[in-house]
Amino acid sequence: MARSTLLFLSGLLASAAPVVYAQQFGGTLGEVSAESVLSSSGSPSSSSSSSVSTSSSSSTNSNFTSSSTSTIDLAAIGLHTLAKANGLLFFGTATDTNLFNDSAYMQIVNDRNMFGILVPENSQKWQPIEPTQNNFQFNNSDRVHSLANSNQQMLRCHTLTWFQQLPAFVTTTAWTRATLTAAIQTHIANVVGHFKGACYSWDVVNEALNDNGTFRNSVFFQTLGTDFIPISFLAAAKADPNARLYYNDFNIEFDNNKTAAALNIVGLVRRAGARIDGVGFQGHMTTGQTPSRQAMANVFRKFTALDLEVAITELDVRQTSLPPSTAQQAQQATDYVSMVGGCLDVDGCVGVVAWEYTDRYSWIPSTFPGTGAACLFDENLEPKPAYTAVASLLAAKATGVPAGATIAGIGAGLTNSGAGGAGNGGGVSGGAGVNTNNNGGSPSTSSGTGSNSGSQGSQGSTANIPSAEFIGNFGGRPGLVAASSVNGANAGGGSNSGSSSSSASGSTSTASSSSGSGGAYGY
Ligand code: 9MR
């Protein structure tokens, strides 16, 4: 798919997105609930083709009558829009200010249909943000926040207590229990306080575990034992009561000792009376060594069973030899689909973040020389087979239209001529679900079968509607985030705080299979 096609379609879709958001957040604009739109059933096709033929539209929308396009590439709709249509909260990417002068790269970062949440790849880490004690530097991280703000994208905030990227004062001071506790509390109070209301979530503690499930011998652990974990969560909750608080780690995807240890951390935090809302699965995977979709879903469920949400927070799937062959690319596509599909299959998995969307800026080659090509887009910013596979997965599940099926009636959105399904033609002011065409939908509902020839609604209704997620309602609990929008995971959210007793024992009793697999990524 040519990038020009991608950008063209993304542009067309841009003003429709807020309607989708408003509906899913229980806004007043739509009468179509997320559930009714997202009656996703059946297994998505694993086909890597996402192109669909379309008949010409009866649309009077000039955007469409001027187009001679007879094929819509579902992949071009944008991952976030497709993810939202499946009931996820977001599909996003890591980025940071060192890349902001690459305009071609930024054009895709800035496309909210593609990425609905940004994560500062480095600028919120301890070293850049508090390089010397009590000296806070927010310039770069503020720029990432501002960018997300102006794009009406959410922000995942990353990260607070982590053994890497620490300033010298943290690693060299002869701490006592009291002084290190105070240093952690001061850091978190200032950083989380600075971004209060801006962060969907914070990775409060990152990578506290070794791959065998024991605790990493960090400066924090050496001085405070495991207490540094609840100390951090308590401080974060105090500084921003609405940000979701995550434990984040890698190689916990394999249902091994490290997975069990991560579950144990949840109990540890809660027993201390602190709030933890989610666990982030970084998802730094290797082609051919990624759990199956079902295995991934089963691991997620171990966490969601503890009244937690989960997310894939740093997804990439690296090739072990370069350049990748066609077969390697196909394997990578399968692996991406396993990860994203696992998330889709689990109530309480709220979204996916790519750890850089393009090979142009992936951290992998410098850390693991000879490996790479791990991202959804190549170095030329062209979507790879993995991108097409993920987009097809999301589109197929949202619409019930198998990838490659014929779609008729682009004038009213992606209507289902081939397979029935969700019925995308409805919606009060712009369609629903993946009906993201910028044309407003007919108020009439679509059965989801046959082409939707609905007349065009007013485009004006989609303009300038701030999405609930953008204005910060995502943190509101209870109630501001519709339960449906997070697959029920946060219904009654906020009650996690203090719900220690129920989770503590469960977390430790989850036996590990000690498969020992994984380990694809380590320091
Ligand atoms: O991608 C980040 C890279 O630019 C930094 O140099 C590196 C520093 O340790 O951190 C990378 O991001 C890491 C993330 O913050 C935590 N999980 C592992 C990621 C890859 O190392």
PDB file of N, CA and C in Angstrom, residues 27-65:
ATOM      1  N   GLY A  27     -20.869   9.229  25.599  1.00  0.00           N
ATOM      2  CA  GLY A  27     -21.224  10.611  25.337  1.00  0.00           C
ATOM      3  C   GLY A  27     -22.669  10.720  24.894  1.00  0.00           C
ATOM      4  N   THR A  28     -23.119  11.915  24.790  1.00  0.00           N
ATOM      5  CA  THR A  28     -24.518  12.126  24.474  1.00  0.00           C
ATOM      6  C   THR A  28     -24.772  12.166  22.974  1.00  0.00           C
ATOM      7  N   LEU A  29     -23.742  12.035  22.206  1.00  0.00           N
ATOM      8  CA  LEU A  29     -23.911  12.252  20.783  1.00  0.00           C
ATOM      9  C   LEU A  29     -24.527  11.072  20.058  1.00  0.00           C
ATOM     10  N   GLY A  30     -24.310   9.942  20.572  1.00  0.00           N
ATOM     11  CA  GLY A  30     -24.742   8.774  19.824  1.00  0.00           C
ATOM     12  C   GLY A  30     -25.680   7.902  20.628  1.00  0.00           C
ATOM     13  N   GLU A  31     -26.519   7.260  19.934  1.00  0.00           N
ATOM     14  CA  GLU A  31     -27.412   6.326  20.611  1.00  0.00           C
ATOM     15  C   GLU A  31     -26.938   4.895  20.431  1.00  0.00           C
ATOM     16  N   VAL A  32     -25.889   4.756  19.683  1.00  0.00           N
ATOM     17  CA  VAL A  32     -25.410   3.418  19.398  1.00  0.00           C
ATOM     18  C   VAL A  32     -24.359   3.064  20.432  1.00  0.00           C
ATOM     19  N   SER A  33     -24.639   2.070  21.197  1.00  0.00           N
ATOM     20  CA  SER A  33     -23.675   1.701  22.224  1.00  0.00           C
ATOM     21  C   SER A  33     -22.502   0.988  21.602  1.00  0.00           C
ATOM     22  N   ALA A  34     -21.416   1.016  22.325  1.00  0.00           N
ATOM     23  CA  ALA A  34     -20.239   0.318  21.827  1.00  0.00           C
ATOM     24  C   ALA A  34     -20.556  -1.149  21.584  1.00  0.00           C
ATOM     25  N   GLU A  35     -21.314  -1.717  22.504  1.00  0.00           N
ATOM     26  CA  GLU A  35     -21.591  -3.147  22.351  1.00  0.00           C
ATOM     27  C   GLU A  35     -22.367  -3.443  21.073  1.00  0.00           C
ATOM     28  N   SER A  36     -23.339  -2.580  20.797  1.00  0.00           N
ATOM     29  CA  SER A  36     -24.164  -2.889  19.645  1.00  0.00           C
ATOM     30  C   SER A  36     -23.373  -2.741  18.358  1.00  0.00           C
ATOM     31  N   VAL A  37     -22.416  -1.876  18.398  1.00  0.00           N
ATOM     32  CA  VAL A  37     -21.595  -1.700  17.217  1.00  0.00           C
ATOM     33  C   VAL A  37     -20.600  -2.831  17.092  1.00  0.00           C
ATOM     34  N   LEU A  38     -20.181  -3.294  18.224  1.00  0.00           N
ATOM     35  CA  LEU A  38     -19.037  -4.185  18.229  1.00  0.00           C
ATOM     36  C   LEU A  38     -19.433  -5.610  18.504  1.00  0.00           C
ATOM     37  N   SER A  39     -20.406  -6.032  17.804  1.00  0.00           N
ATOM     38  CA  SER A  39     -20.826  -7.409  18.021  1.00  0.00           C
ATOM     39  C   SER A  39     -19.857  -8.332  17.302  1.00  0.00           C
ATOM     40  N   SER A  40     -18.637  -8.169  17.660  1.00  0.00           N
ATOM     41  CA  SER A  40     -17.606  -8.910  16.949  1.00  0.00           C
ATOM     42  C   SER A  40     -17.690 -10.383  17.287  1.00  0.00           C
ATOM     43  N   SER A  41     -17.871 -11.142  16.318  1.00  0.00           N
ATOM     44  CA  SER A  41     -17.979 -12.565  16.559  1.00  0.00           C
ATOM     45  C   SER A  41     -17.216 -13.307  15.484  1.00  0.00           C
ATOM     46  N   GLY A  42     -16.905 -14.484  15.803  1.00  0.00           N
ATOM     47  CA  GLY A  42     -16.191 -15.294  14.834  1.00  0.00           C
ATOM     48  C   GLY A  42     -14.717 -14.966  14.839  1.00  0.00           C
ATOM     49  N   SER A  43     -13.982 -15.843  14.319  1.00  0.00           N
ATOM     50  CA  SER A  43     -12.542 -15.654  14.295  1.00  0.00           C
ATOM     51  C   SER A  43     -12.152 -14.780  13.126  1.00  0.00           C
ATOM     52  N   PRO A  44     -11.324 -13.832  13.387  1.00  0.00           N
ATOM     53  CA  PRO A  44     -10.852 -13.009  12.300  1.00  0.00           C
ATOM     54  C   PRO A  44     -10.040 -13.840  11.307  1.00  0.00           C
ATOM     55  N   SER A  45     -10.084 -13.390  10.128  1.00  0.00           N
ATOM     56  CA  SER A  45      -9.280 -14.065   9.125  1.00  0.00           C
ATOM     57  C   SER A  45      -7.815 -13.819   9.385  1.00  0.00           C
ATOM     58  N   SER A  46      -7.036 -14.760   9.093  1.00  0.00           N
ATOM     59  CA  SER A  46      -5.610 -14.564   9.242  1.00  0.00           C
ATOM     60  C   SER A  46      -4.973 -14.129   7.926  1.00  0.00           C
ATOM     61  N   SER A  47      -5.829 -13.921   6.964  1.00  0.00           N
ATOM     62  CA  SER A  47      -5.288 -13.486   5.679  1.00  0.00           C
ATOM     63  C   SER A  47      -4.539 -12.185   5.838  1.00  0.00           C
ATOM     64  N   SER A  48      -3.502 -12.057   5.098  1.00  0.00           N
ATOM     65  CA  SER A  48      -2.751 -10.808   5.186  1.00  0.00           C
ATOM     66  C   SER A  48      -3.296  -9.770   4.223  1.00  0.00           C
ATOM     67  N   SER A  49      -4.253 -10.173   3.441  1.00  0.00           N
ATOM     68  CA  SER A  49      -4.818  -9.195   2.520  1.00  0.00           C
ATOM     69  C   SER A  49      -5.914  -8.405   3.200  1.00  0.00           C
ATOM     70  N   SER A  50      -5.869  -7.132   3.080  1.00  0.00           N
ATOM     71  CA  SER A  50      -6.931  -6.341   3.667  1.00  0.00           C
ATOM     72  C   SER A  50      -7.606  -5.454   2.640  1.00  0.00           C
ATOM     73  N   SER A  51      -7.277  -5.658   1.402  1.00  0.00           N
ATOM     74  CA  SER A  51      -7.916  -4.849   0.388  1.00  0.00           C
ATOM     75  C   SER A  51      -9.313  -5.370   0.122  1.00  0.00           C
ATOM     76  N   VAL A  52     -10.214  -4.469  -0.028  1.00  0.00           N
ATOM     77  CA  VAL A  52     -11.583  -4.871  -0.316  1.00  0.00           C
ATOM     78  C   VAL A  52     -12.099  -4.075  -1.499  1.00  0.00           C
ATOM     79  N   SER A  53     -12.835  -4.739  -2.323  1.00  0.00           N
ATOM     80  CA  SER A  53     -13.407  -4.051  -3.471  1.00  0.00           C
ATOM     81  C   SER A  53     -14.630  -3.273  -3.039  1.00  0.00           C
ATOM     82  N   THR A  54     -14.874  -2.192  -3.669  1.00  0.00           N
ATOM     83  CA  THR A  54     -16.062  -1.426  -3.337  1.00  0.00           C
ATOM     84  C   THR A  54     -16.790  -1.054  -4.615  1.00  0.00           C
ATOM     85  N   SER A  55     -18.065  -0.953  -4.484  1.00  0.00           N
ATOM     86  CA  SER A  55     -18.804  -0.378  -5.588  1.00  0.00           C
ATOM     87  C   SER A  55     -18.771   1.130  -5.417  1.00  0.00           C
ATOM     88  N   SER A  56     -19.124   1.831  -6.457  1.00  0.00           N
ATOM     89  CA  SER A  56     -19.107   3.277  -6.311  1.00  0.00           C
ATOM     90  C   SER A  56     -20.251   3.699  -5.396  1.00  0.00           C
ATOM     91  N   SER A  57     -20.029   4.716  -4.679  1.00  0.00           N
ATOM     92  CA  SER A  57     -20.985   5.153  -3.689  1.00  0.00           C
ATOM     93  C   SER A  57     -22.041   6.051  -4.290  1.00  0.00           C
ATOM     94  N   SER A  58     -23.199   5.995  -3.674  1.00  0.00           N
ATOM     95  CA  SER A  58     -24.236   6.928  -4.075  1.00  0.00           C
ATOM     96  C   SER A  58     -24.101   8.227  -3.311  1.00  0.00           C
ATOM     97  N   SER A  59     -23.012   8.343  -2.659  1.00  0.00           N
ATOM     98  CA  SER A  59     -22.797   9.489  -1.802  1.00  0.00           C
ATOM     99  C   SER A  59     -22.847  10.805  -2.557  1.00  0.00           C
ATOM    100  N   THR A  60     -23.362  11.783  -1.856  1.00  0.00           N
ATOM    101  CA  THR A  60     -23.278  13.130  -2.376  1.00  0.00           C
ATOM    102  C   THR A  60     -22.138  13.886  -1.723  1.00  0.00           C
ATOM    103  N   ASN A  61     -21.433  13.183  -0.911  1.00  0.00           N
ATOM    104  CA  ASN A  61     -20.313  13.790  -0.209  1.00  0.00           C
ATOM    105  C   ASN A  61     -19.193  14.058  -1.199  1.00  0.00           C
ATOM    106  N   SER A  62     -18.788  15.288  -1.267  1.00  0.00           N
ATOM    107  CA  SER A  62     -17.793  15.630  -2.270  1.00  0.00           C
ATOM    108  C   SER A  62     -16.478  14.907  -2.033  1.00  0.00           C
ATOM    109  N   ASN A  63     -16.240  14.588  -0.785  1.00  0.00           N
ATOM    110  CA  ASN A  63     -15.007  13.855  -0.533  1.00  0.00           C
ATOM    111  C   ASN A  63     -14.969  12.560  -1.319  1.00  0.00           C
ATOM    112  N   PHE A  64     -16.131  11.992  -1.466  1.00  0.00           N
ATOM    113  CA  PHE A  64     -16.153  10.680  -2.086  1.00  0.00           C
ATOM    114  C   PHE A  64     -16.456  10.743  -3.564  1.00  0.00           C
ATOM    115  N   THR A  65     -17.292  11.675  -3.984  1.00  0.00           N
ATOM    116  CA  THR A  65     -17.589  11.728  -5.408  1.00  0.00           C
ATOM    117  C   THR A  65     -16.343  12.123  -6.181  1.00  0.00           C
TER     118      THR A  65
END
